[in-house]
PDB file of C-alpha atoms in Angstrom:
ATOM      1  CA  MET P  17      71.366 230.563  80.164  1.00  0.00           C
ATOM      2  CA  TRP P  18      72.156 231.591  76.587  1.00  0.00           C
ATOM      3  CA  CYS P  19      75.395 230.876  74.780  1.00  0.00           C
ATOM      4  CA  SER P  20      76.667 230.923  71.250  1.00  0.00           C
ATOM      5  CA  PHE P  21      77.016 227.679  69.295  1.00  0.00           C
ATOM      6  CA  ARG P  22      80.816 227.757  69.347  1.00  0.00           C
ATOM      7  CA  SER P  23      81.076 228.369  73.104  1.00  0.00           C
ATOM      8  CA  CYS P  24      78.560 225.591  73.867  1.00  0.00           C
ATOM      9  CA  VAL P  25      80.479 223.100  71.757  1.00  0.00           C
ATOM     10  CA  ARG P  26      83.701 224.134  73.476  1.00  0.00           C
ATOM     11  CA  ARG P  27      82.209 223.664  76.952  1.00  0.00           C
ATOM     12  CA  ASN P  28      80.776 220.256  76.038  1.00  0.00           C
ATOM     13  CA  ASN P  29      84.185 219.101  74.752  1.00  0.00           C
ATOM     14  CA  LEU P  30      85.898 220.271  77.959  1.00  0.00           C
ATOM     15  CA  LEU P  31      83.356 218.423  80.081  1.00  0.00           C
ATOM     16  CA  ALA P  32      84.009 215.230  78.095  1.00  0.00           C
ATOM     17  CA  ILE P  33      87.711 215.082  79.029  1.00  0.00           C
ATOM     18  CA  PRO P  34      89.035 213.973  82.459  1.00  0.00           C
ATOM     19  CA  TYR P  35      89.156 216.504  85.266  1.00  0.00           C
ATOM     20  CA  GLU P  36      92.962 216.427  85.576  1.00  0.00           C
ATOM     21  CA  ILE P  37      93.477 217.201  81.881  1.00  0.00           C
ATOM     22  CA  PHE P  38      90.855 219.950  82.082  1.00  0.00           C
ATOM     23  CA  VAL P  39      92.692 221.687  84.944  1.00  0.00           C
ATOM     24  CA  GLY P  40      96.051 221.275  83.201  1.00  0.00           C
ATOM     25  CA  LEU P  41      94.792 222.765  79.943  1.00  0.00           C
ATOM     26  CA  ARG P  42      93.213 225.642  81.827  1.00  0.00           C
ATOM     27  CA  TYR P  43      96.531 226.708  83.332  1.00  0.00           C
ATOM     28  CA  LEU P  44      98.544 225.975  80.214  1.00  0.00           C
ATOM     29  CA  ARG P  45      96.204 228.079  78.071  1.00  0.00           C
ATOM     30  CA  ALA P  46      96.241 231.124  80.348  1.00  0.00           C
ATOM     31  CA  LYS P  47      95.236 234.567  79.125  1.00  0.00           C
ATOM     32  CA  ARG P  48      97.702 236.851  77.504  1.00  0.00           C
ATOM     33  CA  ARG P  49      98.060 239.033  80.612  1.00  0.00           C
ATOM     34  CA  ASN P  50      98.888 235.949  82.754  1.00  0.00           C
ATOM     35  CA  ARG P  51     101.525 234.297  80.579  1.00  0.00           C
ATOM     36  CA  THR P  52     103.738 233.842  83.645  1.00  0.00           C
ATOM     37  CA  ILE P  53     101.308 231.268  85.012  1.00  0.00           C
ATOM     38  CA  SER P  54     101.428 229.306  81.758  1.00  0.00           C
ATOM     39  CA  LEU P  55     105.244 229.345  81.699  1.00  0.00           C
ATOM     40  CA  ASN P  56     105.520 228.164  85.309  1.00  0.00           C
ATOM     41  CA  THR P  57     103.049 225.383  84.667  1.00  0.00           C
ATOM     42  CA  PHE P  58     104.901 224.261  81.542  1.00  0.00           C
ATOM     43  CA  VAL P  59     108.247 224.183  83.373  1.00  0.00           C
ATOM     44  CA  SER P  60     106.705 222.227  86.278  1.00  0.00           C
ATOM     45  CA  VAL P  61     105.093 219.660  83.991  1.00  0.00           C
ATOM     46  CA  THR P  62     108.316 219.280  82.008  1.00  0.00           C
ATOM     47  CA  GLY P  63     110.357 218.761  85.190  1.00  0.00           C
ATOM     48  CA  ILE P  64     107.971 216.157  86.556  1.00  0.00           C
ATOM     49  CA  THR P  65     107.923 214.355  83.195  1.00  0.00           C
ATOM     50  CA  LEU P  66     111.716 214.197  83.033  1.00  0.00           C
ATOM     51  CA  GLY P  67     111.921 213.026  86.660  1.00  0.00           C
ATOM     52  CA  VAL P  68     109.392 210.238  86.119  1.00  0.00           C
ATOM     53  CA  ALA P  69     111.124 209.204  82.878  1.00  0.00           C
ATOM     54  CA  ALA P  70     114.501 209.038  84.652  1.00  0.00           C
ATOM     55  CA  LEU P  71     112.964 207.011  87.490  1.00  0.00           C
ATOM     56  CA  ILE P  72     111.359 204.550  85.077  1.00  0.00           C
ATOM     57  CA  GLY P  73     114.631 204.176  83.179  1.00  0.00           C
ATOM     58  CA  THR P  74     116.615 203.586  86.371  1.00  0.00           C
ATOM     59  CA  VAL P  75     114.127 201.006  87.658  1.00  0.00           C
ATOM     60  CA  GLY P  76     114.179 199.238  84.288  1.00  0.00           C
ATOM     61  CA  ILE P  77     117.985 199.092  84.233  1.00  0.00           C
ATOM     62  CA  MET P  78     118.204 197.829  87.817  1.00  0.00           C
ATOM     63  CA  THR P  79     115.517 195.206  87.185  1.00  0.00           C
ATOM     64  CA  GLY P  80     117.308 193.968  84.085  1.00  0.00           C
ATOM     65  CA  PHE P  81     120.641 193.900  85.927  1.00  0.00           C
ATOM     66  CA  LYS P  82     119.064 191.923  88.773  1.00  0.00           C
ATOM     67  CA  GLU P  83     117.525 189.376  86.400  1.00  0.00           C
ATOM     68  CA  ASP P  84     120.835 189.037  84.518  1.00  0.00           C
ATOM     69  CA  ILE P  85     122.814 188.389  87.716  1.00  0.00           C
ATOM     70  CA  GLN P  86     120.158 185.960  88.956  1.00  0.00           C
ATOM     71  CA  ALA P  87     120.199 184.064  85.649  1.00  0.00           C
ATOM     72  CA  LYS P  88     124.005 183.771  85.746  1.00  0.00           C
ATOM     73  CA  ILE P  89     124.013 182.505  89.333  1.00  0.00           C
ATOM     74  CA  LEU P  90     121.204 180.009  88.790  1.00  0.00           C
ATOM     75  CA  GLY P  91     122.818 178.958  85.515  1.00  0.00           C
ATOM     76  CA  THR P  92     125.736 177.517  87.485  1.00  0.00           C
ATOM     77  CA  THR P  93     124.068 176.511  90.755  1.00  0.00           C
ATOM     78  CA  ALA P  94     120.749 174.746  91.271  1.00  0.00           C
ATOM     79  CA  HIS P  95     117.798 176.570  92.838  1.00  0.00           C
ATOM     80  CA  ILE P  96     117.814 174.244  95.863  1.00  0.00           C
ATOM     81  CA  ILE P  97     120.694 172.167  97.267  1.00  0.00           C
ATOM     82  CA  VAL P  98     119.901 169.188  99.512  1.00  0.00           C
ATOM     83  CA  GLN P  99     122.699 168.138 101.874  1.00  0.00           C
ATOM     84  CA  ASP P 100     123.207 165.858 104.835  1.00  0.00           C
ATOM     85  CA  ARG P 101     124.252 168.210 107.630  1.00  0.00           C
ATOM     86  CA  MET P 102     125.466 165.325 109.827  1.00  0.00           C
ATOM     87  CA  LYS P 103     128.221 164.283 107.411  1.00  0.00           C
ATOM     88  CA  ASP P 104     130.040 165.513 104.340  1.00  0.00           C
ATOM     89  CA  GLY P 105     128.716 163.004 101.813  1.00  0.00           C
ATOM     90  CA  MET P 106     125.396 161.335 101.116  1.00  0.00           C
ATOM     91  CA  GLY P 107     125.621 157.578 100.531  1.00  0.00           C
ATOM     92  CA  ASP P 108     122.033 157.001  99.371  1.00  0.00           C
ATOM     93  CA  TYR P 109     121.935 160.004  97.056  1.00  0.00           C
ATOM     94  CA  ASP P 110     120.239 158.053  94.257  1.00  0.00           C
ATOM     95  CA  ALA P 111     117.282 157.138  96.465  1.00  0.00           C
ATOM     96  CA  VAL P 112     117.070 160.724  97.721  1.00  0.00           C
ATOM     97  CA  ALA P 113     117.099 161.996  94.116  1.00  0.00           C
ATOM     98  CA  LYS P 114     114.212 159.709  93.173  1.00  0.00           C
ATOM     99  CA  GLN P 115     112.264 160.913  96.213  1.00  0.00           C
ATOM    100  CA  LEU P 116     112.884 164.555  95.324  1.00  0.00           C
ATOM    101  CA  GLU P 117     111.645 164.002  91.782  1.00  0.00           C
ATOM    102  CA  THR P 118     108.198 163.157  93.206  1.00  0.00           C
ATOM    103  CA  VAL P 119     107.919 166.581  94.895  1.00  0.00           C
ATOM    104  CA  PRO P 120     105.523 168.904  93.003  1.00  0.00           C
ATOM    105  CA  ASP P 121     107.132 171.607  90.830  1.00  0.00           C
ATOM    106  CA  VAL P 122     110.533 169.854  90.877  1.00  0.00           C
ATOM    107  CA  VAL P 123     111.719 169.732  87.258  1.00  0.00           C
ATOM    108  CA  ALA P 124     114.988 167.796  87.548  1.00  0.00           C
ATOM    109  CA  VAL P 125     117.440 166.470  90.140  1.00  0.00           C
ATOM    110  CA  THR P 126     121.129 165.650  89.806  1.00  0.00           C
ATOM    111  CA  PRO P 127     123.833 164.634  92.324  1.00  0.00           C
ATOM    112  CA  PHE P 128     127.159 166.432  92.651  1.00  0.00           C
ATOM    113  CA  ILE P 129     130.373 166.437  94.690  1.00  0.00           C
ATOM    114  CA  LEU P 130     132.059 169.664  95.806  1.00  0.00           C
ATOM    115  CA  LYS P 131     135.650 169.691  97.070  1.00  0.00           C
ATOM    116  CA  GLN P 132     138.581 172.087  97.254  1.00  0.00           C
ATOM    117  CA  VAL P 133     141.620 170.893  95.295  1.00  0.00           C
ATOM    118  CA  MET P 134     144.614 172.288  93.462  1.00  0.00           C
ATOM    119  CA  LEU P 135     145.111 172.237  89.704  1.00  0.00           C
ATOM    120  CA  THR P 136     148.657 172.251  88.417  1.00  0.00           C
ATOM    121  CA  THR P 137     150.227 172.521  84.983  1.00  0.00           C
ATOM    122  CA  GLN P 138     153.858 172.789  83.910  1.00  0.00           C
ATOM    123  CA  GLY P 139     153.913 176.528  84.488  1.00  0.00           C
ATOM    124  CA  SER P 140     151.163 177.347  86.987  1.00  0.00           C
ATOM    125  CA  ALA P 141     149.116 176.142  89.940  1.00  0.00           C
ATOM    126  CA  GLN P 142     145.739 177.333  91.223  1.00  0.00           C
ATOM    127  CA  GLY P 143     143.560 176.418  94.185  1.00  0.00           C
ATOM    128  CA  VAL P 144     140.044 175.790  92.914  1.00  0.00           C
ATOM    129  CA  VAL P 145     136.690 174.319  93.851  1.00  0.00           C
ATOM    130  CA  LEU P 146     136.160 171.061  91.980  1.00  0.00           C
ATOM    131  CA  ARG P 147     132.584 170.036  91.238  1.00  0.00           C
ATOM    132  CA  GLY P 148     131.923 166.431  90.256  1.00  0.00           C
ATOM    133  CA  ILE P 149     128.750 166.100  88.173  1.00  0.00           C
ATOM    134  CA  ASP P 150     126.672 163.603  86.238  1.00  0.00           C
ATOM    135  CA  PRO P 151     127.014 164.721  82.577  1.00  0.00           C
ATOM    136  CA  GLU P 152     123.733 163.070  81.576  1.00  0.00           C
ATOM    137  CA  ARG P 153     121.610 164.902  84.174  1.00  0.00           C
ATOM    138  CA  GLU P 154     123.535 168.131  84.748  1.00  0.00           C
ATOM    139  CA  GLY P 155     122.086 169.777  81.644  1.00  0.00           C
ATOM    140  CA  PHE P 156     118.551 169.529  83.045  1.00  0.00           C
ATOM    141  CA  VAL P 157     119.444 171.400  86.262  1.00  0.00           C
ATOM    142  CA  THR P 158     122.012 174.053  85.311  1.00  0.00           C
ATOM    143  CA  ALA P 159     122.928 175.961  82.152  1.00  0.00           C
ATOM    144  CA  LEU P 160     126.449 174.517  81.993  1.00  0.00           C
ATOM    145  CA  ALA P 161     125.835 172.980  78.569  1.00  0.00           C
ATOM    146  CA  HIS P 162     124.716 176.367  77.190  1.00  0.00           C
ATOM    147  CA  ASN P 163     127.711 178.167  78.746  1.00  0.00           C
ATOM    148  CA  MET P 164     130.249 175.998  76.937  1.00  0.00           C
ATOM    149  CA  VAL P 165     132.490 178.085  74.681  1.00  0.00           C
ATOM    150  CA  SER P 166     134.708 175.169  73.703  1.00  0.00           C
ATOM    151  CA  GLY P 167     134.029 171.451  73.766  1.00  0.00           C
ATOM    152  CA  ARG P 168     130.841 169.705  74.857  1.00  0.00           C
ATOM    153  CA  LEU P 169     129.427 168.584  78.171  1.00  0.00           C
ATOM    154  CA  GLU P 170     128.899 165.078  76.784  1.00  0.00           C
ATOM    155  CA  ASP P 171     132.675 164.679  76.361  1.00  0.00           C
ATOM    156  CA  LEU P 172     132.948 164.028  80.110  1.00  0.00           C
ATOM    157  CA  SER P 173     131.209 160.688  79.686  1.00  0.00           C
ATOM    158  CA  GLN P 174     134.098 159.065  77.847  1.00  0.00           C
ATOM    159  CA  PRO P 175     137.901 159.014  78.256  1.00  0.00           C
ATOM    160  CA  ILE P 176     139.989 161.379  76.159  1.00  0.00           C
ATOM    161  CA  ALA P 177     143.031 160.200  74.237  1.00  0.00           C
ATOM    162  CA  VAL P 178     146.200 162.153  75.064  1.00  0.00           C
ATOM    163  CA  LYS P 179     149.933 161.662  74.710  1.00  0.00           C
ATOM    164  CA  LEU P 180     152.018 161.662  77.887  1.00  0.00           C
ATOM    165  CA  PRO P 181     155.521 160.504  78.833  1.00  0.00           C
ATOM    166  CA  PRO P 182     155.855 157.338  80.928  1.00  0.00           C
ATOM    167  CA  PRO P 183     155.154 157.851  84.667  1.00  0.00           C
ATOM    168  CA  ASP P 184     158.609 156.537  85.618  1.00  0.00           C
ATOM    169  CA  ASN P 185     160.407 158.616  82.966  1.00  0.00           C
ATOM    170  CA  PRO P 186     159.017 162.164  82.581  1.00  0.00           C
ATOM    171  CA  SER P 187     161.571 162.982  79.889  1.00  0.00           C
ATOM    172  CA  GLY P 188     160.891 159.849  77.867  1.00  0.00           C
ATOM    173  CA  PRO P 189     158.987 159.544  74.575  1.00  0.00           C
ATOM    174  CA  LEU P 190     155.303 160.378  74.485  1.00  0.00           C
ATOM    175  CA  GLN P 191     152.883 157.482  74.650  1.00  0.00           C
ATOM    176  CA  SER P 192     149.177 157.348  73.880  1.00  0.00           C
ATOM    177  CA  SER P 193     146.905 156.994  76.891  1.00  0.00           C
ATOM    178  CA  GLU P 194     143.334 157.757  77.946  1.00  0.00           C
ATOM    179  CA  LYS P 195     142.468 160.165  80.745  1.00  0.00           C
ATOM    180  CA  PRO P 196     139.141 161.285  82.250  1.00  0.00           C
ATOM    181  CA  GLY P 197     137.867 164.667  81.122  1.00  0.00           C
ATOM    182  CA  ILE P 198     137.551 167.910  83.040  1.00  0.00           C
ATOM    183  CA  ILE P 199     135.873 171.236  82.181  1.00  0.00           C
ATOM    184  CA  LEU P 200     137.543 174.490  83.224  1.00  0.00           C
ATOM    185  CA  GLY P 201     136.207 178.004  83.588  1.00  0.00           C
ATOM    186  CA  LYS P 202     137.498 180.522  81.063  1.00  0.00           C
ATOM    187  CA  GLU P 203     139.379 182.653  83.601  1.00  0.00           C
ATOM    188  CA  LEU P 204     140.909 179.562  85.226  1.00  0.00           C
ATOM    189  CA  ALA P 205     141.995 178.197  81.852  1.00  0.00           C
ATOM    190  CA  LEU P 206     143.739 181.489  81.023  1.00  0.00           C
ATOM    191  CA  ARG P 207     145.580 181.480  84.355  1.00  0.00           C
ATOM    192  CA  LEU P 208     146.688 177.885  83.976  1.00  0.00           C
ATOM    193  CA  GLY P 209     147.446 178.211  80.277  1.00  0.00           C
ATOM    194  CA  ALA P 210     145.432 175.033  79.651  1.00  0.00           C
ATOM    195  CA  PHE P 211     143.066 174.573  76.749  1.00  0.00           C
ATOM    196  CA  VAL P 212     141.083 171.764  75.163  1.00  0.00           C
ATOM    197  CA  GLY P 213     143.300 168.732  74.693  1.00  0.00           C
ATOM    198  CA  ASP P 214     145.850 169.718  77.334  1.00  0.00           C
ATOM    199  CA  THR P 215     146.324 167.859  80.600  1.00  0.00           C
ATOM    200  CA  VAL P 216     146.121 169.155  84.179  1.00  0.00           C
ATOM    201  CA  SER P 217     146.960 167.462  87.456  1.00  0.00           C
ATOM    202  CA  VAL P 218     144.347 167.474  90.219  1.00  0.00           C
ATOM    203  CA  VAL P 219     145.976 167.409  93.654  1.00  0.00           C
ATOM    204  CA  SER P 220     143.738 166.513  96.594  1.00  0.00           C
ATOM    205  CA  PRO P 221     145.016 167.606 100.032  1.00  0.00           C
ATOM    206  CA  THR P 222     143.302 164.650 101.728  1.00  0.00           C
ATOM    207  CA  GLY P 223     145.442 161.666 100.866  1.00  0.00           C
ATOM    208  CA  THR P 224     146.884 158.628 102.564  1.00  0.00           C
ATOM    209  CA  ILE P 225     148.935 158.774 105.735  1.00  0.00           C
ATOM    210  CA  SER P 226     152.407 157.221 105.489  1.00  0.00           C
ATOM    211  CA  ALA P 227     155.625 157.275 107.496  1.00  0.00           C
ATOM    212  CA  MET P 228     156.551 160.524 105.738  1.00  0.00           C
ATOM    213  CA  GLY P 229     153.241 162.152 106.653  1.00  0.00           C
ATOM    214  CA  MET P 230     150.194 162.945 104.538  1.00  0.00           C
ATOM    215  CA  VAL P 231     150.698 161.959 100.898  1.00  0.00           C
ATOM    216  CA  PRO P 232     148.306 163.910  98.628  1.00  0.00           C
ATOM    217  CA  LYS P 233     146.398 162.180  95.868  1.00  0.00           C
ATOM    218  CA  ILE P 234     147.326 163.230  92.341  1.00  0.00           C
ATOM    219  CA  ARG P 235     145.382 162.367  89.214  1.00  0.00           C
ATOM    220  CA  ILE P 236     145.814 163.581  85.655  1.00  0.00           C
ATOM    221  CA  PHE P 237     142.791 164.866  83.707  1.00  0.00           C
ATOM    222  CA  ALA P 238     142.419 165.967  80.095  1.00  0.00           C
ATOM    223  CA  VAL P 239     140.685 169.286  79.411  1.00  0.00           C
ATOM    224  CA  ALA P 240     137.461 168.395  77.610  1.00  0.00           C
ATOM    225  CA  GLY P 241     135.945 171.880  77.396  1.00  0.00           C
ATOM    226  CA  ILE P 242     135.858 175.443  78.668  1.00  0.00           C
ATOM    227  CA  PHE P 243     132.781 177.257  79.946  1.00  0.00           C
ATOM    228  CA  GLN P 244     131.980 180.933  80.542  1.00  0.00           C
ATOM    229  CA  SER P 245     129.094 181.781  82.844  1.00  0.00           C
ATOM    230  CA  GLY P 246     129.682 185.546  82.885  1.00  0.00           C
ATOM    231  CA  MET P 247     130.530 185.544  86.624  1.00  0.00           C
ATOM    232  CA  TYR P 248     134.247 186.017  87.302  1.00  0.00           C
ATOM    233  CA  GLU P 249     134.074 184.031  90.549  1.00  0.00           C
ATOM    234  CA  TYR P 250     132.559 181.018  88.782  1.00  0.00           C
ATOM    235  CA  ASP P 251     134.839 181.203  85.732  1.00  0.00           C
TER     236      ASP P 251
END
């Protein structure tokens, strides 16, 4: 079979490309009398390209949103929580923590206490979930230290100096005293109107039983810091 030099080179180049591209170029480069075929093919390829691009963009956005939500949740709560389902507390938690640290792939372990209480200030009161933590080990398990927008996590390890009136005379002169620290979420701090250095009262519904009924336990804490995790429910 005879062919000119230019046509042979053209056929060899077409054979060197993949079959799918060869078929696509054949319909895109239709003859002048069949320009309708080329237009239809171009519109179809453009539509498929835009559809695939939109799908890839949507999947990328949803994947990023999922990872962001997961990071915020795991930044406040540990990956795994070990509890004693027979009772509320765990008396030998330190021994259990040491045993869990020997499990492969376990990076860090820290104990915590979770209770529902009420926080009160002079102008507001809110029912909250109070989480008691170990400041020295909490930073290895959650991202609470990185979510601090005011104060430091280490400030919980030492009492905070505040000025309060005498317990028996609320309208008396302010006196210097030391109170344990507490960290509030940003949204909770705005609702209570409490910021770093202010004091809040923690009211526990489970108190002592007296002749007048159940007497709740009340303890004053000083706000040592404010955190923002990005989740409204946690803040």
